[in-house]
mmCIF file of C-alpha atoms in Angstrom:
data_model
loop_
_atom_site.group_PDB
_atom_site.id
_atom_site.type_symbol
_atom_site.label_atom_id
_atom_site.label_comp_id
_atom_site.label_asym_id
_atom_site.label_seq_id
_atom_site.Cartn_x
_atom_site.Cartn_y
_atom_site.Cartn_z
ATOM 1 C CA MET Z 1 167.791 92.736 166.017
ATOM 2 C CA ALA Z 2 164.174 93.916 166.188
ATOM 3 C CA ALA Z 3 165.219 97.344 164.930
ATOM 4 C CA LEU Z 4 167.139 95.731 162.067
ATOM 5 C CA ARG Z 5 164.115 93.616 161.091
ATOM 6 C CA LYS Z 6 161.937 96.750 161.074
ATOM 7 C CA ALA Z 7 164.452 98.572 158.870
ATOM 8 C CA VAL Z 8 164.620 95.656 156.416
ATOM 9 C CA PHE Z 9 160.824 95.424 156.329
ATOM 10 C CA PHE Z 10 160.577 99.176 155.636
ATOM 11 C CA VAL Z 11 163.031 98.949 152.729
ATOM 12 C CA ILE Z 12 161.195 95.933 151.269
ATOM 13 C CA ALA Z 13 157.853 97.703 151.618
ATOM 14 C CA GLN Z 14 159.212 100.804 149.910
ATOM 15 C CA CYS Z 15 160.653 98.722 147.060
ATOM 16 C CA PHE Z 16 157.378 96.863 146.646
ATOM 17 C CA THR Z 17 155.464 100.141 146.521
ATOM 18 C CA PHE Z 18 157.840 101.526 143.915
ATOM 19 C CA SER Z 19 157.662 98.423 141.736
ATOM 20 C CA ALA Z 20 153.929 97.898 142.078
ATOM 21 C CA TYR Z 21 152.922 101.374 140.907
ATOM 22 C CA ALA Z 22 154.687 103.038 138.002
ATOM 23 C CA ALA Z 23 152.565 106.178 137.826
ATOM 24 C CA ARG Z 24 149.953 108.213 139.649
ATOM 25 C CA PHE Z 25 147.238 109.863 137.557
ATOM 26 C CA GLU Z 26 145.499 112.898 139.035
ATOM 27 C CA ILE Z 27 142.153 113.332 137.257
ATOM 28 C CA THR Z 28 140.408 116.682 137.774
ATOM 29 C CA ASN Z 29 137.050 118.045 136.652
ATOM 30 C CA ARG Z 30 137.202 121.772 135.875
ATOM 31 C CA CYS Z 31 133.989 121.712 133.858
ATOM 32 C CA THR Z 32 131.058 123.749 135.131
ATOM 33 C CA TYR Z 33 129.036 120.524 135.202
ATOM 34 C CA THR Z 34 129.379 117.076 136.732
ATOM 35 C CA VAL Z 35 131.236 114.374 134.828
ATOM 36 C CA TRP Z 36 131.658 110.708 135.654
ATOM 37 C CA ALA Z 37 135.343 109.977 135.199
ATOM 38 C CA ALA Z 38 136.373 106.563 133.910
ATOM 39 C CA SER Z 39 139.737 104.800 133.940
ATOM 40 C CA VAL Z 40 140.491 101.318 132.578
ATOM 41 C CA PRO Z 41 142.025 98.827 133.034
ATOM 42 C CA VAL Z 42 142.884 100.413 136.408
ATOM 43 C CA GLY Z 43 140.614 102.671 138.460
ATOM 44 C CA GLY Z 44 137.052 102.004 137.314
ATOM 45 C CA GLY Z 45 134.942 105.120 137.623
ATOM 46 C CA VAL Z 46 133.713 107.867 139.946
ATOM 47 C CA GLN Z 47 131.463 110.900 139.913
ATOM 48 C CA LEU Z 48 133.386 114.179 139.826
ATOM 49 C CA ASN Z 49 131.508 117.352 140.612
ATOM 50 C CA PRO Z 50 133.039 120.654 139.426
ATOM 51 C CA GLY Z 51 136.434 121.152 141.081
ATOM 52 C CA GLN Z 52 136.791 117.581 142.367
ATOM 53 C CA SER Z 53 139.783 115.313 141.693
ATOM 54 C CA TRP Z 54 140.469 111.584 141.735
ATOM 55 C CA SER Z 55 143.864 109.841 142.027
ATOM 56 C CA VAL Z 56 144.564 106.508 140.316
ATOM 57 C CA ASP Z 57 147.770 104.522 140.956
ATOM 58 C CA VAL Z 58 148.672 102.491 137.890
ATOM 59 C CA PRO Z 59 150.955 99.401 137.941
ATOM 60 C CA ALA Z 60 154.147 99.269 135.906
ATOM 61 C CA GLY Z 61 153.759 97.800 132.442
ATOM 62 C CA THR Z 62 150.091 98.732 132.041
ATOM 63 C CA LYS Z 63 149.167 98.919 128.342
ATOM 64 C CA GLY Z 64 146.112 99.927 126.321
ATOM 65 C CA ALA Z 65 144.873 102.196 129.111
ATOM 66 C CA ARG Z 66 142.304 104.990 128.823
ATOM 67 C CA VAL Z 67 140.900 107.832 130.897
ATOM 68 C CA TRP Z 68 137.771 109.686 129.795
ATOM 69 C CA ALA Z 69 134.803 111.712 131.007
ATOM 70 C CA ARG Z 70 131.240 110.452 130.818
ATOM 71 C CA THR Z 71 128.407 112.969 130.655
ATOM 72 C CA GLY Z 72 124.678 112.915 131.252
ATOM 73 C CA CYS Z 73 124.849 109.919 133.580
ATOM 74 C CA ASN Z 74 122.290 108.531 135.985
ATOM 75 C CA PHE Z 75 123.182 105.662 138.334
ATOM 76 C CA ASP Z 76 121.210 103.961 141.087
ATOM 77 C CA GLY Z 77 122.528 103.018 144.517
ATOM 78 C CA SER Z 78 124.095 99.832 143.162
ATOM 79 C CA GLY Z 79 126.054 101.737 140.502
ATOM 80 C CA ARG Z 80 123.920 100.681 137.557
ATOM 81 C CA GLY Z 81 122.451 103.082 135.017
ATOM 82 C CA GLY Z 82 123.792 104.770 131.912
ATOM 83 C CA CYS Z 83 125.396 107.843 130.343
ATOM 84 C CA GLN Z 84 124.677 110.042 127.361
ATOM 85 C CA THR Z 85 128.337 109.915 126.259
ATOM 86 C CA GLY Z 86 131.185 107.553 127.165
ATOM 87 C CA ASP Z 87 128.962 104.884 128.724
ATOM 88 C CA CYS Z 88 130.857 101.697 129.672
ATOM 89 C CA GLY Z 89 128.143 99.058 129.759
ATOM 90 C CA GLY Z 90 125.738 100.826 132.095
ATOM 91 C CA VAL Z 91 127.897 100.725 135.226
ATOM 92 C CA LEU Z 92 129.569 103.415 137.332
ATOM 93 C CA ASP Z 93 132.697 101.309 137.946
ATOM 94 C CA CYS Z 94 133.987 100.803 134.393
ATOM 95 C CA LYS Z 95 135.621 97.531 133.376
ATOM 96 C CA ALA Z 96 135.363 98.107 129.607
ATOM 97 C CA TYR Z 97 136.056 100.954 127.190
ATOM 98 C CA GLY Z 98 133.436 103.664 126.773
ATOM 99 C CA ALA Z 99 131.026 104.093 123.873
ATOM 100 C CA PRO Z 100 131.665 106.915 121.372
ATOM 101 C CA PRO Z 101 131.716 109.811 121.386
ATOM 102 C CA ASN Z 102 134.356 110.347 124.042
ATOM 103 C CA THR Z 103 137.598 112.315 124.194
ATOM 104 C CA LEU Z 104 140.283 109.847 125.285
ATOM 105 C CA ALA Z 105 143.503 110.116 127.272
ATOM 106 C CA GLU Z 106 145.401 106.968 126.223
ATOM 107 C CA TYR Z 107 148.663 105.614 127.594
ATOM 108 C CA GLY Z 108 151.006 102.666 127.967
ATOM 109 C CA LEU Z 109 153.642 102.489 130.699
ATOM 110 C CA ASN Z 110 157.239 101.171 130.648
ATOM 111 C CA GLY Z 111 157.282 100.192 127.002
ATOM 112 C CA PHE Z 112 160.160 100.384 124.497
ATOM 113 C CA ASN Z 113 163.348 101.568 126.251
ATOM 114 C CA ASN Z 114 161.297 101.845 129.478
ATOM 115 C CA LEU Z 115 159.393 104.799 128.029
ATOM 116 C CA ASP Z 116 155.776 105.721 128.684
ATOM 117 C CA PHE Z 117 153.737 106.714 125.627
ATOM 118 C CA PHE Z 118 150.650 108.902 125.949
ATOM 119 C CA ASP Z 119 148.187 110.660 123.672
ATOM 120 C CA ILE Z 120 144.813 112.347 123.366
ATOM 121 C CA SER Z 121 142.616 110.567 120.848
ATOM 122 C CA LEU Z 122 139.578 111.801 118.935
ATOM 123 C CA VAL Z 123 139.319 108.535 116.990
ATOM 124 C CA ASP Z 124 136.227 107.783 119.109
ATOM 125 C CA GLY Z 125 134.936 111.330 118.664
ATOM 126 C CA PHE Z 126 134.768 114.185 121.174
ATOM 127 C CA ASN Z 127 132.631 114.987 124.181
ATOM 128 C CA VAL Z 128 134.677 117.032 126.711
ATOM 129 C CA PRO Z 129 137.770 119.290 126.312
ATOM 130 C CA MET Z 130 140.887 117.740 127.845
ATOM 131 C CA ASP Z 131 144.470 118.381 128.936
ATOM 132 C CA PHE Z 132 146.865 115.456 129.470
ATOM 133 C CA SER Z 133 150.257 116.370 130.916
ATOM 134 C CA PRO Z 134 153.212 114.829 132.765
ATOM 135 C CA THR Z 135 153.874 116.252 136.219
ATOM 136 C CA SER Z 136 157.210 114.724 137.286
ATOM 137 C CA ASN Z 137 160.466 113.083 136.213
ATOM 138 C CA GLY Z 138 161.614 116.070 134.127
ATOM 139 C CA CYS Z 139 159.014 115.432 131.439
ATOM 140 C CA THR Z 140 157.284 118.708 130.519
ATOM 141 C CA ARG Z 141 155.579 118.257 127.131
ATOM 142 C CA GLY Z 142 151.838 118.172 127.758
ATOM 143 C CA ILE Z 143 149.038 117.943 125.194
ATOM 144 C CA SER Z 144 145.547 119.384 125.074
ATOM 145 C CA CYS Z 145 142.372 119.522 123.031
ATOM 146 C CA THR Z 146 140.255 122.508 124.033
ATOM 147 C CA ALA Z 147 138.558 123.616 120.798
ATOM 148 C CA ASP Z 148 134.779 123.988 120.575
ATOM 149 C CA ILE Z 149 134.419 120.777 118.612
ATOM 150 C CA ASN Z 150 130.895 120.114 119.835
ATOM 151 C CA GLY Z 151 129.755 123.544 118.665
ATOM 152 C CA GLN Z 152 131.505 123.292 115.289
ATOM 153 C CA CYS Z 153 130.804 119.612 114.643
ATOM 154 C CA PRO Z 154 129.719 118.735 111.068
ATOM 155 C CA SER Z 155 125.982 118.124 111.017
ATOM 156 C CA GLU Z 156 126.359 114.481 109.963
ATOM 157 C CA LEU Z 157 128.572 113.778 112.993
ATOM 158 C CA LYS Z 158 126.516 115.667 115.574
ATOM 159 C CA THR Z 159 124.988 113.606 118.343
ATOM 160 C CA GLN Z 160 123.519 114.329 121.737
ATOM 161 C CA GLY Z 161 126.303 115.478 124.045
ATOM 162 C CA GLY Z 162 129.154 115.280 121.567
ATOM 163 C CA CYS Z 163 130.656 114.966 118.087
ATOM 164 C CA ASN Z 164 130.847 111.436 116.700
ATOM 165 C CA ASN Z 165 133.753 109.880 114.870
ATOM 166 C CA PRO Z 166 132.954 109.078 111.209
ATOM 167 C CA CYS Z 167 133.507 105.324 111.700
ATOM 168 C CA THR Z 168 130.608 105.171 114.157
ATOM 169 C CA VAL Z 169 128.362 107.049 111.719
ATOM 170 C CA PHE Z 170 129.314 105.581 108.325
ATOM 171 C CA LYS Z 171 130.889 102.214 109.290
ATOM 172 C CA THR Z 172 133.026 102.060 106.142
ATOM 173 C CA ASP Z 173 136.650 100.979 105.739
ATOM 174 C CA GLN Z 174 137.544 104.480 104.577
ATOM 175 C CA TYR Z 175 136.759 105.842 108.038
ATOM 176 C CA CYS Z 176 137.267 102.756 110.231
ATOM 177 C CA CYS Z 177 140.673 101.786 108.766
ATOM 178 C CA ASN Z 178 139.861 98.061 108.909
ATOM 179 C CA SER Z 179 142.254 97.323 106.050
ATOM 180 C CA GLY Z 180 145.146 99.154 107.705
ATOM 181 C CA SER Z 181 145.779 101.356 104.669
ATOM 182 C CA CYS Z 182 143.566 104.361 105.382
ATOM 183 C CA VAL Z 183 144.532 107.999 104.849
ATOM 184 C CA PRO Z 184 143.250 111.298 106.293
ATOM 185 C CA THR Z 185 139.737 112.350 105.300
ATOM 186 C CA ASP Z 186 137.855 115.633 105.435
ATOM 187 C CA TYR Z 187 136.410 114.508 108.767
ATOM 188 C CA SER Z 188 139.773 113.621 110.297
ATOM 189 C CA ARG Z 189 141.145 116.957 109.077
ATOM 190 C CA PHE Z 190 138.262 118.700 110.860
ATOM 191 C CA PHE Z 191 139.474 117.223 114.161
ATOM 192 C CA LYS Z 192 143.187 117.695 113.404
ATOM 193 C CA GLN Z 193 142.869 121.365 112.501
ATOM 194 C CA ARG Z 194 141.230 122.078 115.848
ATOM 195 C CA CYS Z 195 143.404 119.816 118.004
ATOM 196 C CA PRO Z 196 146.768 119.378 116.213
ATOM 197 C CA ASP Z 197 148.302 117.220 118.996
ATOM 198 C CA ALA Z 198 145.419 114.730 119.079
ATOM 199 C CA TYR Z 199 144.848 111.547 117.111
ATOM 200 C CA SER Z 200 142.362 112.328 114.348
ATOM 201 C CA TYR Z 201 142.240 108.877 112.688
ATOM 202 C CA PRO Z 202 143.801 105.486 113.539
ATOM 203 C CA LYS Z 203 147.039 105.969 111.521
ATOM 204 C CA ASP Z 204 147.814 109.423 112.928
ATOM 205 C CA ASP Z 205 150.784 108.210 115.036
ATOM 206 C CA PRO Z 206 153.667 110.490 113.918
ATOM 207 C CA THR Z 207 152.153 113.735 115.241
ATOM 208 C CA SER Z 208 150.038 112.370 118.064
ATOM 209 C CA THR Z 209 152.059 110.097 120.398
ATOM 210 C CA PHE Z 210 154.364 111.537 123.059
ATOM 211 C CA PRO Z 211 157.002 109.840 125.274
ATOM 212 C CA CYS Z 212 158.177 110.265 128.855
ATOM 213 C CA LYS Z 213 160.606 108.243 130.964
ATOM 214 C CA GLY Z 214 159.021 105.391 132.869
ATOM 215 C CA GLY Z 215 158.036 106.371 136.391
ATOM 216 C CA THR Z 216 156.471 109.698 135.391
ATOM 217 C CA ASN Z 217 153.232 110.882 136.992
ATOM 218 C CA TYR Z 218 150.437 112.494 134.960
ATOM 219 C CA ARG Z 219 147.506 114.876 135.199
ATOM 220 C CA VAL Z 220 144.273 114.638 133.195
ATOM 221 C CA VAL Z 221 142.035 117.715 133.332
ATOM 222 C CA PHE Z 222 138.524 117.866 131.897
ATOM 223 C CA CYS Z 223 137.622 121.377 130.628
ATOM 224 C CA PRO Z 224 141.091 122.870 131.340
#
């Protein structure tokens, strides 16, 4: 009877583990410099020196999620401070989205038809090259943005540590898409030409969102 109870407990524990976490995200820094990785709403944030990785287990059904790299950070022993790019309210352990400019890995798990949807977005600008790829479940279509956007950034979008999105700079409906009827601009085409798989403006869905079956694991690499 004791052996049976142990077996039942093991099966229940395994089922709970499977249902509680839909995906594991392996986040790796291959940059030649330190970044401070951020992940919300699950994960928070950690310092990643060159070559270091960080694993984040994400619950099923998580939506509106982001992973990004912060640069030029300085935190005290209590985890308070700030970053040059991607800062999330002056804390190491992020609870909120980061400030532009920041290259974003975005995803939602177990959505329509139990599919995950993932993308790289430059709608908030660009700070660090990125690769975002599935690593399991037979899903093989990864995406990347590795162009020298910081070096080629239009002068009006240049900022310390990155290349701003035009909405942050100009704050007009044309670039911010507040009315929901915006179209590509010269600035969005600048991003799209260099990173064709990435979101370049808020209505760029058809060429920028990719699906995988629910239960897939993923890898995010900074400076692939």
